[in-house]
Protein backbone atom coordinates (compact mmCIF):
# COMPACT_ATOMS: atom_id res chain seq x y z
CA MET A 1 -160.52 -88.08 -49.64
CA ASP A 2 -157.83 -88.25 -46.44
CA THR A 3 -154.67 -89.79 -47.92
CA LEU A 4 -151.40 -90.45 -46.46
CA SER A 5 -148.02 -89.58 -47.61
CA ILE A 6 -145.14 -92.07 -47.80
CA GLY A 7 -143.32 -91.34 -45.04
CA GLU A 8 -146.94 -90.81 -42.98
CA LEU A 9 -147.41 -94.22 -43.84
CA ALA A 10 -144.26 -95.76 -42.98
CA ALA A 11 -144.47 -93.76 -39.45
CA ARG A 12 -148.02 -94.98 -38.68
CA SER A 13 -147.29 -98.65 -40.18
CA GLY A 14 -143.84 -99.12 -38.82
CA VAL A 15 -142.63 -100.35 -42.51
CA ALA A 16 -139.79 -98.33 -44.14
CA PRO A 17 -140.42 -96.47 -47.17
CA SER A 18 -138.58 -98.18 -49.21
CA ALA A 19 -140.55 -101.54 -48.31
CA LEU A 20 -143.80 -99.50 -49.32
CA ARG A 21 -141.93 -98.78 -52.71
CA TYR A 22 -141.20 -102.14 -52.75
CA TYR A 23 -144.60 -103.53 -51.73
CA GLU A 24 -146.10 -101.22 -54.88
CA ARG A 25 -143.38 -102.69 -57.64
CA GLU A 26 -144.55 -106.18 -56.10
CA GLY A 27 -148.45 -104.73 -56.62
CA LEU A 28 -149.23 -105.69 -53.06
CA LEU A 29 -150.22 -102.24 -52.62
CA HIS A 30 -150.76 -99.12 -55.19
CA ALA A 31 -150.85 -95.31 -54.78
CA ALA A 32 -152.32 -92.45 -56.40
CA ARG A 33 -150.00 -89.73 -57.33
CA THR A 34 -150.19 -85.94 -56.81
CA GLY A 35 -149.45 -83.22 -59.56
CA GLY A 36 -145.90 -83.28 -57.78
CA ASN A 37 -145.61 -87.79 -58.76
CA GLN A 38 -145.73 -87.88 -54.58
CA ARG A 39 -146.99 -91.15 -53.60
CA ARG A 40 -150.46 -90.99 -51.74
CA TYR A 41 -151.77 -93.88 -50.08
CA GLU A 42 -155.18 -94.15 -48.48
CA ARG A 43 -155.78 -94.64 -44.83
CA ALA A 44 -157.08 -98.34 -45.79
CA ASP A 45 -154.00 -99.24 -46.74
CA LEU A 46 -152.34 -99.17 -43.07
CA ARG A 47 -154.65 -102.69 -43.16
CA ARG A 48 -152.67 -103.52 -46.30
CA VAL A 49 -149.55 -102.94 -45.03
CA ALA A 50 -150.01 -104.62 -41.55
CA PHE A 51 -151.37 -107.83 -42.96
CA ILE A 52 -148.36 -107.67 -45.26
CA LYS A 53 -146.04 -107.52 -42.25
CA ILE A 54 -147.63 -109.88 -40.07
CA ALA A 55 -148.10 -112.53 -43.05
CA GLN A 56 -144.65 -112.29 -43.48
CA GLN A 57 -143.37 -112.84 -40.04
CA VAL A 58 -144.98 -115.85 -40.02
CA GLY A 59 -143.38 -117.21 -43.42
CA VAL A 60 -145.84 -116.28 -46.03
CA SER A 61 -144.04 -115.74 -49.03
CA LEU A 62 -145.08 -112.17 -50.96
CA GLU A 63 -146.58 -114.54 -53.74
CA GLU A 64 -148.86 -115.73 -51.17
CA ILE A 65 -149.74 -112.24 -50.03
CA ARG A 66 -150.67 -111.12 -53.15
CA GLU A 67 -152.80 -114.04 -54.01
CA ALA A 68 -154.48 -112.95 -50.97
CA LEU A 69 -154.85 -109.23 -51.32
CA ALA A 70 -155.88 -109.99 -54.76
CA GLU A 71 -158.96 -111.33 -53.90
CA LEU A 72 -159.69 -107.94 -51.88
CA PRO A 73 -161.78 -105.28 -53.31
CA GLU A 74 -160.23 -102.31 -55.28
CA ASN A 75 -163.45 -100.06 -55.29
CA ARG A 76 -163.97 -100.00 -51.58
CA THR A 77 -162.49 -100.13 -48.28
CA PRO A 78 -162.20 -103.96 -47.10
CA THR A 79 -164.56 -105.02 -44.35
CA LYS A 80 -164.48 -107.18 -41.62
CA ALA A 81 -165.97 -109.82 -43.46
CA ASP A 82 -163.28 -109.47 -46.41
CA TRP A 83 -160.42 -109.73 -43.73
CA SER A 84 -162.12 -112.49 -42.10
CA HIS A 85 -162.54 -114.88 -45.20
CA LEU A 86 -159.08 -113.84 -46.29
CA SER A 87 -157.29 -114.85 -42.87
CA SER A 88 -159.68 -117.93 -42.79
CA ARG A 89 -158.16 -119.58 -45.99
CA TRP A 90 -154.86 -119.76 -43.75
CA ARG A 91 -156.05 -120.44 -41.03
CA HIS A 92 -154.74 -124.90 -41.39
CA ARG A 93 -151.69 -123.53 -42.78
CA LEU A 94 -151.07 -121.21 -39.50
CA ASP A 95 -152.45 -124.22 -37.52
CA GLU A 96 -149.82 -126.47 -38.74
CA ARG A 97 -146.69 -124.12 -38.81
CA ILE A 98 -147.79 -123.27 -34.80
CA ALA A 99 -147.57 -127.04 -34.79
CA VAL A 100 -144.06 -127.26 -35.77
CA MET A 101 -142.61 -124.33 -33.56
CA GLU A 102 -144.55 -126.26 -31.08
CA ARG A 103 -142.22 -129.35 -31.74
CA LEU A 104 -139.06 -127.38 -32.05
CA ARG A 105 -139.57 -125.28 -29.15
CA ASP A 106 -139.80 -128.79 -27.40
CA GLN A 107 -137.56 -130.94 -29.32
CA LEU A 108 -134.47 -127.82 -29.76
CA THR A 109 -132.64 -128.99 -26.76
CA GLY A 110 -132.39 -132.51 -27.43
CA CYS A 111 -132.53 -133.13 -31.31
CA ILE A 112 -133.40 -131.24 -34.37
CA GLY A 113 -134.91 -134.21 -35.46
CA CYS A 114 -132.34 -135.90 -37.31
CA GLY A 115 -130.58 -133.06 -38.88
CA CYS A 116 -128.24 -134.65 -36.84
CA LEU A 117 -127.18 -133.31 -33.99
CA SER A 118 -126.07 -136.54 -32.24
CA LEU A 119 -125.05 -139.36 -34.19
CA GLN A 120 -124.89 -141.63 -30.78
CA ARG A 121 -128.62 -140.16 -29.54
CA CYS A 122 -129.81 -141.10 -33.38
CA LYS A 123 -128.93 -144.81 -32.95
CA LEU A 124 -131.09 -144.82 -30.54
CA ILE A 125 -134.14 -142.55 -32.05
CA ASN A 126 -133.54 -143.07 -35.58
CA PRO A 127 -131.40 -146.81 -35.85
CA ASP A 128 -130.18 -147.49 -39.81
CA ASP A 129 -131.41 -143.70 -40.64
CA GLN A 130 -135.25 -145.32 -40.81
CA LEU A 131 -136.42 -141.75 -40.87
CA ALA A 132 -134.73 -140.75 -44.40
CA VAL A 133 -137.58 -142.53 -46.10
CA ARG A 134 -139.98 -139.95 -44.90
CA GLY A 135 -138.23 -137.56 -46.82
CA THR A 136 -135.20 -135.38 -46.19
CA GLY A 137 -134.44 -132.69 -43.71
CA PRO A 138 -135.61 -132.88 -39.59
CA GLN A 139 -138.27 -135.13 -39.95
CA MET A 140 -139.16 -135.56 -36.51
CA ILE A 141 -139.84 -132.07 -36.62
CA LEU A 142 -141.43 -131.48 -39.57
CA ASN A 143 -143.19 -135.00 -40.10
CA PRO A 144 -143.33 -136.63 -36.42
CA PRO A 145 -144.11 -140.27 -36.70
CA GLY A 146 -147.60 -140.45 -35.65
CA ALA A 147 -148.91 -136.76 -36.77
């Protein structure tokens, strides 16, 4: 069996050894141990770490990542179909996040949607704080009218 040490996995994945140990404590990653108690990872764990890293970058919580990874087979290397099924669960959520990021990009210079940067301007966009009924925070970004 071709395995990787924690240093090799860290170097290949771009994730610090301390983060890999944390992922292991959190149940996101599993390592076999040598007789000298050194961690050994399967090469397939490179995909797991890549998945964890990118999911975190788009704001997915570790709990959600753990739940998703729990669906992958433990007795074999996940296939392309396994990864495709897993990613399809998040597609709608990612599309929503992309839309929020686009609204933020497009409106950032003018207004962050009644959080509020300009009381004078909000008198025009949000007179009498009408957006308060939609919820707290930057409603023009998170929950824009007509969306």
